[in-house]
Coordinates of C-alpha atoms and ligand atoms in Angstrom, one line a residue:
X18 CA 34.0 3.1 15.0
X19 CA 34.4 4.8 12.4
X20 CA 33.9 2.4 9.8
X21 CA 30.6 2.9 9.1
X22 CA 28.4 5.8 7.6
X23 CA 25.3 6.5 10.4
X24 CA 22.4 7.5 7.7
X25 CA 19.3 6.7 10.3
X26 CA 16.1 5.7 8.3
X27 CA 17.9 5.7 5.4
X28 CA 18.1 9.0 3.8
X29 CA 21.2 8.5 1.6
X30 CA 22.0 5.1 1.2
X31 CA 20.7 3.1 -2.0
X32 CA 20.5 -0.6 -0.6
X33 CA 20.1 -2.0 -4.5
X34 CA 19.8 -1.4 -7.9
X35 CA 16.8 -1.2 -9.5
X36 CA 14.8 -1.0 -12.8
X37 CA 11.5 -0.5 -11.9
X38 CA 10.4 2.8 -10.4
X39 CA 12.0 5.8 -10.9
X40 CA 11.0 8.8 -9.0
X41 CA 12.3 12.4 -9.0
X42 CA 11.2 14.1 -5.7
X43 CA 12.3 18.1 -6.6
X44 CA 10.0 17.9 -9.4
X45 CA 7.4 15.6 -8.2
X46 CA 8.1 12.2 -11.2
X47 CA 7.3 9.3 -10.9
X48 CA 7.5 6.5 -13.4
X49 CA 7.0 3.0 -13.6
X50 CA 9.3 1.5 -16.4
X51 CA 9.7 4.9 -17.7
X52 CA 6.5 5.4 -18.2
X53 CA 4.4 8.3 -16.3
X54 CA 2.0 7.6 -13.0
X55 CA -0.8 10.0 -14.5
X56 CA -0.8 8.2 -18.1
X57 CA -1.0 4.6 -16.7
X58 CA -3.4 6.1 -14.1
X59 CA -5.9 7.6 -16.7
X60 CA -5.2 5.0 -19.5
X61 CA -5.0 1.6 -18.6
X62 CA -5.9 -1.0 -16.0
X63 CA -4.5 -3.0 -13.0
X64 CA -3.9 -6.1 -14.9
X65 CA -2.1 -4.3 -17.7
X66 CA 0.2 -2.1 -15.2
X67 CA 0.8 -5.3 -13.2
X68 CA 2.2 -6.9 -16.4
X69 CA 4.1 -3.5 -16.9
X70 CA 6.1 -3.6 -13.4
X71 CA 6.6 -7.4 -13.7
X72 CA 7.8 -7.5 -17.0
X73 CA 9.0 -4.3 -18.0
X74 CA 7.2 -3.4 -20.8
X75 CA 3.6 -3.3 -21.7
X76 CA 1.6 -6.4 -22.9
X77 CA 0.4 -7.2 -26.5
X78 CA -3.0 -8.3 -26.9
X79 CA -1.8 -11.5 -27.0
X80 CA 0.5 -11.2 -23.7
X81 CA -2.7 -9.1 -21.8
X82 CA -5.1 -12.3 -22.7
X83 CA -2.4 -14.8 -21.3
X84 CA -1.5 -12.7 -18.8
X85 CA -5.3 -11.9 -17.4
X86 CA -5.7 -16.0 -17.6
X87 CA -2.2 -16.8 -15.3
X88 CA -3.8 -14.6 -12.7
X89 CA -7.8 -15.4 -12.9
X90 CA -6.7 -19.1 -12.4
X91 CA -5.1 -18.7 -9.0
X92 CA -8.0 -16.6 -7.7
X93 CA -9.8 -19.2 -5.2
X94 CA -8.0 -19.8 -1.8
X95 CA -8.0 -23.6 -0.2
X96 CA -10.8 -24.5 1.8
X97 CA -9.3 -24.9 4.9
X98 CA -7.7 -21.5 4.5
X99 CA -11.2 -20.3 5.6
X100 CA -10.6 -21.5 9.1
X101 CA -7.9 -19.1 9.6
X102 CA -10.3 -16.2 10.1
X103 CA -12.5 -18.1 12.5
X104 CA -9.8 -17.5 14.7
X105 CA -9.9 -13.9 14.9
X106 CA -12.5 -11.8 17.0
X107 CA -14.5 -10.4 14.8
X108 CA -13.4 -7.0 15.9
X109 CA -10.3 -7.4 14.7
X110 CA -8.6 -5.0 12.7
X111 CA -8.8 -6.3 8.7
X112 CA -4.5 -5.6 8.5
X113 CA -3.9 -7.9 11.8
X114 CA -6.1 -10.7 9.9
X115 CA -4.2 -9.8 6.8
X116 CA -0.3 -10.3 8.9
X117 CA -2.1 -13.9 9.6
X118 CA -3.3 -15.2 6.4
X119 CA -1.1 -14.1 4.3
X120 CA 1.9 -15.7 6.4
X121 CA -0.3 -18.5 6.4
X122 CA -0.2 -19.0 2.7
X123 CA 3.1 -20.2 3.6
X124 CA 1.7 -23.5 4.7
X125 CA -0.3 -24.2 1.6
X126 CA 2.0 -23.9 -1.3
X127 CA 4.9 -26.2 -1.4
X128 CA 5.3 -26.8 -4.7
X129 CA 5.8 -22.7 -5.3
X130 CA 8.7 -22.1 -2.6
X131 CA 11.9 -22.7 -4.5
X132 CA 13.3 -19.4 -4.8
X133 CA 16.1 -21.0 -7.1
X134 CA 13.7 -21.9 -9.6
X135 CA 12.0 -19.4 -11.9
X136 CA 9.0 -20.5 -12.5
X137 CA 8.0 -21.9 -9.3
X138 CA 8.6 -18.0 -8.7
X139 CA 6.6 -16.9 -11.3
X140 CA 3.5 -19.3 -10.4
X141 CA 4.4 -17.9 -6.1
X142 CA 3.8 -14.0 -7.8
X143 CA 0.2 -15.0 -9.5
X144 CA -0.6 -16.7 -6.7
X145 CA 0.0 -13.8 -4.6
X146 CA -1.4 -11.0 -7.2
X147 CA -4.4 -13.7 -7.8
X148 CA -5.3 -14.1 -4.1
X149 CA -4.7 -11.0 -2.7
X150 CA -7.9 -9.3 -3.6
X151 CA -10.2 -12.6 -2.6
X152 CA -8.3 -12.7 1.1
X153 CA -8.9 -8.9 1.8
X154 CA -12.3 -8.8 0.6
X155 CA -12.3 -12.0 3.2
X156 CA -11.2 -10.2 5.6
X157 CA -13.8 -7.6 5.1
X158 CA -16.7 -10.0 5.3
X159 CA -15.6 -11.7 8.2
X160 CA -15.4 -8.3 10.0
X161 CA -18.9 -7.5 8.9
X162 CA -20.1 -10.9 9.6
X163 CA -21.0 -11.3 6.1
X164 CA -20.3 -15.0 3.9
X165 CA -17.2 -15.0 2.3
X166 CA -18.3 -14.5 -1.4
X167 CA -16.4 -16.3 -4.4
X168 CA -14.2 -14.9 -6.9
X169 CA -15.6 -14.3 -10.4
X170 CA -13.3 -14.6 -13.4
X171 CA -15.3 -13.3 -16.0
X172 CA -14.9 -10.0 -14.3
X173 CA -11.7 -7.4 -14.6
X174 CA -9.5 -7.5 -11.3
X175 CA -11.1 -4.8 -9.6
X176 CA -14.9 -5.7 -10.2
X177 CA -14.2 -9.3 -8.9
X178 CA -12.7 -7.4 -6.0
X179 CA -16.0 -4.6 -5.3
X180 CA -18.3 -7.7 -6.1
X181 CA -16.5 -10.1 -3.3
X182 CA -16.2 -7.2 -1.0
X183 CA -19.8 -6.0 -1.3
X184 CA -21.8 -8.5 -2.8
X185 CA -24.8 -10.3 -0.4
X186 CA -26.7 -13.4 -0.6
X187 CA -29.8 -13.3 -2.5
X188 CA -29.5 -9.8 -3.5
X189 CA -28.2 -8.9 -7.4
X190 CA -24.7 -7.1 -7.2
X191 CA -24.2 -4.9 -10.6
X192 CA -20.9 -3.4 -10.0
X193 CA -20.5 0.6 -10.8
X194 CA -18.5 0.8 -13.7
X195 CA -17.7 4.5 -12.7
X196 CA -16.5 3.1 -9.0
X197 CA -14.7 0.2 -10.4
X198 CA -12.5 2.6 -12.6
X199 CA -11.7 4.6 -10.1
X200 CA -10.4 2.0 -7.6
X201 CA -8.3 0.7 -10.8
X202 CA -6.4 4.0 -11.0
X203 CA -6.0 3.6 -6.8
X204 CA -4.7 0.5 -7.1
X205 CA -2.2 1.7 -9.9
X206 CA -1.1 4.9 -7.9
X207 CA -0.6 2.3 -4.9
X208 CA 1.5 -0.9 -6.9
X209 CA 5.0 0.5 -6.2
X210 CA 7.0 2.9 -4.7
X211 CA 10.6 2.1 -5.6
X212 CA 12.0 0.9 -1.9
X213 CA 9.5 2.1 0.7
X214 CA 9.9 0.5 3.9
X215 CA 7.5 -2.2 3.2
X216 CA 9.4 -2.9 0.4
X217 CA 12.6 -2.1 1.7
X218 CA 11.0 -5.1 4.2
X219 CA 10.1 -7.5 1.6
X220 CA 13.3 -7.2 -0.1
X221 CA 15.4 -7.8 3.5
X222 CA 13.4 -10.8 4.7
X223 CA 13.6 -12.1 0.9
X224 CA 17.4 -11.7 1.1
X225 CA 17.7 -14.4 3.4
X226 CA 15.6 -17.2 0.5
X227 CA 12.4 -17.0 2.9
X228 CA 9.4 -18.3 1.6
X229 CA 7.9 -15.9 -1.1
X230 CA 4.6 -15.8 0.7
X231 CA 6.1 -15.1 4.2
X232 CA 8.4 -12.2 2.8
X233 CA 4.5 -10.7 1.8
X234 CA 3.1 -11.1 5.3
X235 CA 6.6 -9.1 5.8
X236 CA 5.3 -6.2 3.8
X237 CA 2.2 -6.1 5.4
X238 CA 3.0 -5.6 8.9
X239 CA 5.2 -2.9 8.4
X240 CA 2.6 -1.1 5.3
X241 CA 0.1 -1.6 8.6
X242 CA 1.8 1.9 10.5
X243 CA 0.6 5.4 10.3
X244 CA 3.8 6.9 8.9
X245 CA 3.3 4.5 6.1
X246 CA -0.3 2.8 4.6
X247 CA -1.9 3.6 7.6
X248 CA -1.8 6.9 6.8
X249 CA -4.8 6.9 4.9
X250 CA -6.6 5.6 7.2
X251 CA -5.2 8.5 9.7
X252 CA -5.7 10.9 7.7
X253 CA -9.3 10.2 7.0
X254 CA -10.0 9.6 11.1
X255 CA -8.4 13.4 11.9
X256 CA -11.0 14.9 8.6
X257 CA -14.1 13.2 10.7
X258 CA -12.3 15.1 14.0
X259 CA -11.3 18.0 13.2
X260 CA -15.1 17.6 11.5
X261 CA -16.1 21.5 10.9
X262 CA -14.1 24.0 8.7
X263 CA -13.8 26.8 11.6
X264 CA -11.6 24.2 13.6
X265 CA -8.7 23.6 11.2
X266 CA -6.8 26.7 12.3
X267 CA -6.8 24.5 15.7
X268 CA -5.4 21.4 13.8
X269 CA -2.7 23.6 11.9
X270 CA -1.5 25.4 15.6
X271 CA -1.4 21.6 16.9
X272 CA 0.7 20.3 13.9
X273 CA 3.5 23.4 13.9
X274 CA 3.6 22.8 17.7
X275 CA 7.3 20.7 18.3
X276 CA 5.9 19.6 22.1
X277 CA 2.8 18.0 20.5
X278 CA 3.1 14.8 18.5
X279 CA 0.1 15.6 16.5
X280 CA 1.4 15.6 12.6
X281 CA -1.3 16.8 9.6
X282 CA -1.7 12.7 8.1
X283 CA -1.9 12.7 4.6
X284 CA 1.0 15.6 4.3
X285 CA 4.4 15.3 4.1
X286 CA 6.4 12.8 2.2
X287 CA 10.2 11.6 2.5
X288 CA 11.3 11.8 -1.1
X289 CA 8.4 14.4 -2.6
X290 CA 9.3 17.8 -2.1
X291 CA 7.7 19.6 -4.9
X292 CA 4.4 18.0 -4.7
X293 CA 2.9 14.1 -4.9
X294 CA 2.0 13.5 -8.5
X295 CA -0.7 10.6 -7.0
X296 CA -2.0 13.4 -5.1
X297 CA -3.4 14.8 -8.0
X298 CA -5.1 11.7 -9.5
X299 CA -6.0 10.8 -6.6
X300 CA -7.8 14.4 -6.1
X301 CA -9.8 14.3 -9.4
X302 CA -10.5 10.4 -8.9
X303 CA -11.9 11.2 -5.5
X304 CA -14.7 14.2 -7.3
X305 CA -15.2 11.2 -10.2
X306 CA -16.4 9.4 -7.1
X307 CA -18.7 11.4 -5.3
X308 CA -20.4 12.7 -8.7
X309 CA -21.0 9.3 -9.8
X310 CA -22.4 8.4 -6.3
X311 CA -24.3 12.0 -6.3
X312 CA -22.7 13.1 -3.3
X313 CA -23.1 16.5 -2.9
X314 CA -21.0 18.6 -0.2
X315 CA -19.5 16.2 1.3
X316 CA -18.5 17.6 4.7
X317 CA -15.4 15.7 5.1
X318 CA -14.3 16.9 1.3
X319 CA -15.1 20.5 2.4
X320 CA -12.9 20.1 5.1
X321 CA -10.2 18.4 3.2
X322 CA -10.2 21.0 0.9
X323 CA -10.0 23.6 3.1
X324 CA -7.3 22.0 5.2
X325 CA -5.6 21.4 1.7
X326 CA -5.5 25.3 1.3
X327 CA -5.2 26.6 4.7
X328 CA -1.7 24.2 4.8
X329 CA -0.6 25.4 1.3
X330 CA -0.2 29.3 2.2
X331 CA 1.4 28.1 5.7
X332 CA 4.7 29.7 6.2
X333 CA 5.7 26.1 8.3
X334 CA 4.3 23.6 5.6
X335 CA 6.1 26.4 2.5
X336 CA 9.3 26.1 5.0
X337 CA 8.9 22.5 5.1
X338 CA 7.9 21.3 1.8
X339 CA 5.0 19.2 3.1
X340 CA 2.3 19.1 0.6
X341 CA -0.6 16.8 0.6
X342 CA 0.8 12.7 -0.6
X343 CA -1.5 10.0 -1.9
X344 CA -3.3 9.2 1.8
X345 CA -5.0 12.8 1.4
X346 CA -7.7 12.0 -0.8
X347 CA -8.0 8.6 -1.4
X348 CA -9.2 7.8 2.1
X349 CA -12.7 10.1 1.3
X350 CA -12.9 8.3 -2.2
X351 CA -13.0 5.1 -0.3
X352 CA -15.7 5.6 2.2
X353 CA -17.5 6.8 -0.4
X354 CA -17.5 3.6 -2.1
X355 CA -18.6 2.0 0.9
X356 CA -15.8 0.8 2.8
X357 CA -15.0 0.9 6.1
X358 CA -12.1 2.8 7.2
X359 CA -9.9 0.0 8.7
X360 CA -10.2 -1.7 5.1
X361 CA -8.3 1.4 3.5
X362 CA -4.4 -0.1 4.7
X363 CA -5.7 -3.7 3.4
X364 CA -6.5 -2.2 -0.3
X365 CA -3.0 -0.5 -0.3
X366 CA -1.6 -3.8 0.7
X367 CA -4.0 -5.3 -2.3
X368 CA -2.3 -2.8 -4.8
X369 CA 1.1 -3.1 -3.1
X370 CA 1.2 -6.4 -3.9
X371 CA 2.2 -5.7 -7.5
X372 CA 5.4 -3.6 -6.7
X373 CA 6.4 -6.1 -3.4
X374 CA 6.1 -8.9 -5.7
X375 CA 8.2 -7.1 -8.5
X376 CA 10.9 -5.7 -6.5
X377 CA 11.1 -9.5 -4.5
X378 CA 11.8 -10.8 -8.0
X379 CA 14.2 -8.1 -9.4
X380 CA 16.3 -8.8 -6.5
X381 CA 16.4 -12.6 -6.7
X382 CA 17.3 -12.1 -10.3
X383 CA 20.9 -9.7 -9.6
X384 CA 23.8 -11.8 -9.6
X385 CA 25.0 -9.5 -7.2
X386 CA 22.4 -10.4 -4.4
X387 CA 23.3 -11.1 -1.3
X388 CA 21.6 -11.3 2.3
X389 CA 20.6 -7.6 3.3
X390 CA 22.7 -7.0 6.6
X391 CA 23.0 -3.2 7.7
X392 CA 25.9 -2.7 10.0
X393 CA 25.6 -0.6 13.2
X394 CA 28.1 2.4 14.9
X395 CA 27.9 1.2 18.5
X396 CA 27.9 3.0 21.5
X397 CA 27.2 1.0 24.2
X398 CA 29.6 -0.2 27.6
X399 CA 33.0 -1.1 26.9
X400 CA 34.5 -4.2 27.3
X401 CA 34.3 -5.0 31.1
X402 CA 33.9 -9.0 33.8
X403 CA 30.9 -10.3 34.9
X404 CA 30.3 -9.6 38.2
X405 CA 28.7 -12.1 40.3
X406 CA 24.9 -11.3 41.5
X407 CA 25.9 -10.9 45.5
X408 CA 28.2 -8.5 44.7
X409 CA 26.6 -5.9 42.3
Ligands
LIG30 N1 3.1 17.4 9.8 C1 3.1 18.0 10.7 N2 5.0 18.3 10.2 C2 5.2 17.6 9.8 C3 4.7 16.4 8.7 C4 3.2 16.3 9.2 N3 2.3 15.4 8.3 N4 5.7 16.0 8.2 C5 6.6 16.3 8.4 N5 6.6 17.1 9.3 C6 8.3 18.1 10.0 C7 8.8 17.4 10.7 O1 8.1 17.7 12.1 C8 9.9 17.8 10.7 O2 10.4 19.1 11.2 P1 11.5 19.7 12.2 O3 12.4 19.7 10.8 O4 11.4 20.8 12.9 O5 11.9 18.6 12.8 C9 10.1 18.0 9.3 O6 8.5 18.4 8.8 C10 10.4 16.7 8.8 O7 9.8 15.6 9.0 P2 10.4 14.5 8.9 O8 9.5 13.8 9.7 O9 12.2 14.6 9.1 O10 10.4 14.0 7.5 P3 10.3 12.3 6.7 O11 10.9 12.4 5.9 O12 11.0 11.3 8.4 O13 8.9 12.0 7.5 C11 6.8 11.2 6.7 C12 8.1 11.8 6.4 C13 6.1 10.9 5.1 C14 6.5 10.0 7.3 C15 6.1 12.5 7.6 O14 6.0 13.8 6.5 C16 4.9 12.3 8.1 O15 5.0 11.8 8.9 N6 3.7 12.7 7.5 C17 2.7 12.5 8.3 C18 2.0 10.9 8.1 C19 1.7 10.1 6.4 O16 1.0 11.1 5.8 N7 2.4 9.3 5.6 C20 2.0 8.6 4.6 C21 3.4 9.4 3.7 S1 3.2 8.9 1.9 C22 2.7 7.0 1.7 C23 3.1 5.9 2.3 O17 4.3 6.4 2.3 O18 2.8 5.3 2.9

């Protein structure tokens, strides 16, 4: 049928109108509510940018303090919730745990699931943003076999998260301010990215009126894939596999070979065809962290920088406009901070929750909101009559 336009991967279909994030892929521009991403990453913090994405404006002092209180009020999880973790094998991937336990939140908070009530929507939003770091840190602690750490609300969002991940009993844990500030930057860079796959998933799930916590779980499932949020983990694994600079050309050839499914992880983007503005801030944050931890001559960083240099000079990558994306340097940074590779995408999910929530709210507030229901172009069998099994 010629009634619908076929658009695989939705490269030319706008699914909604949005006020939240602007991307110009040719210029390499990314704006949250009009503010350039690098200015926010350099000067702001998690709470402030979350407020901006949700409300549309930067907060004044009073609004900042009020929002911080709203979020910290909800950082704890129900005691029963902790039992979900025990059902997972110790070697479960933390993203598998996240898919399960975040979905399970929908069974706990019945007073914040009426999506038609703006007050309940707000509480569900605050709960999600507040509990994600707690839930993510618990996934990490579960995998390494250490006891869960209770949130500490006098700390900043990021400091509290680092403490919940890395503090161990009977030892004083002191937050390294440089690491906390670098992680704040990483979170800000990942918070929103308009109608990417996982955000579109959250919107589509939410368009049916589904439970908000379940919608976020759907977003987490989509983010997990290596073409999306899973790329940071895949990029680091790739750098480790390459190992030494002399093996780079071999991998470049492999990436160019069309009979080989291998791609340079952390390279290329659906929208950015000039450069990924997040990658620049990320590269700088990476050097800051390695300096703060006094890590000199990190072999992975050396491989990364050389790989970037060679790829940027290669005809194939130039012609296809493939540049390092945000995930190219985030893995090295997170690894230096002490996060296991399997946690990288979980950290992405913590940050992206803010964008998912902002987009979900915007969708529900849109007077034109309807259930998302794409059509198709049918290419199967024409109408035919049933034939009994004996006669086939
Ligand atoms: N290495 C080698 N070749 C590549 C790469 C790569 N990383 N990325 C794209 N290409 C080639 C691809 O083979 C295709 O070539 P041809 O035209 O000859 O068939 C051409 O470039 C266009 O690629 P595409 O797959 O049609 O582009 P897309 O917009 O559908 O995919 C992408 C975008 C990000 C999925 C893809 O570039 C990719 O797989 N990159 C590696 C994974 C990655 O780093 N993902 C993170 C994206 S940023 C964070 C996030 O979104 O979560």
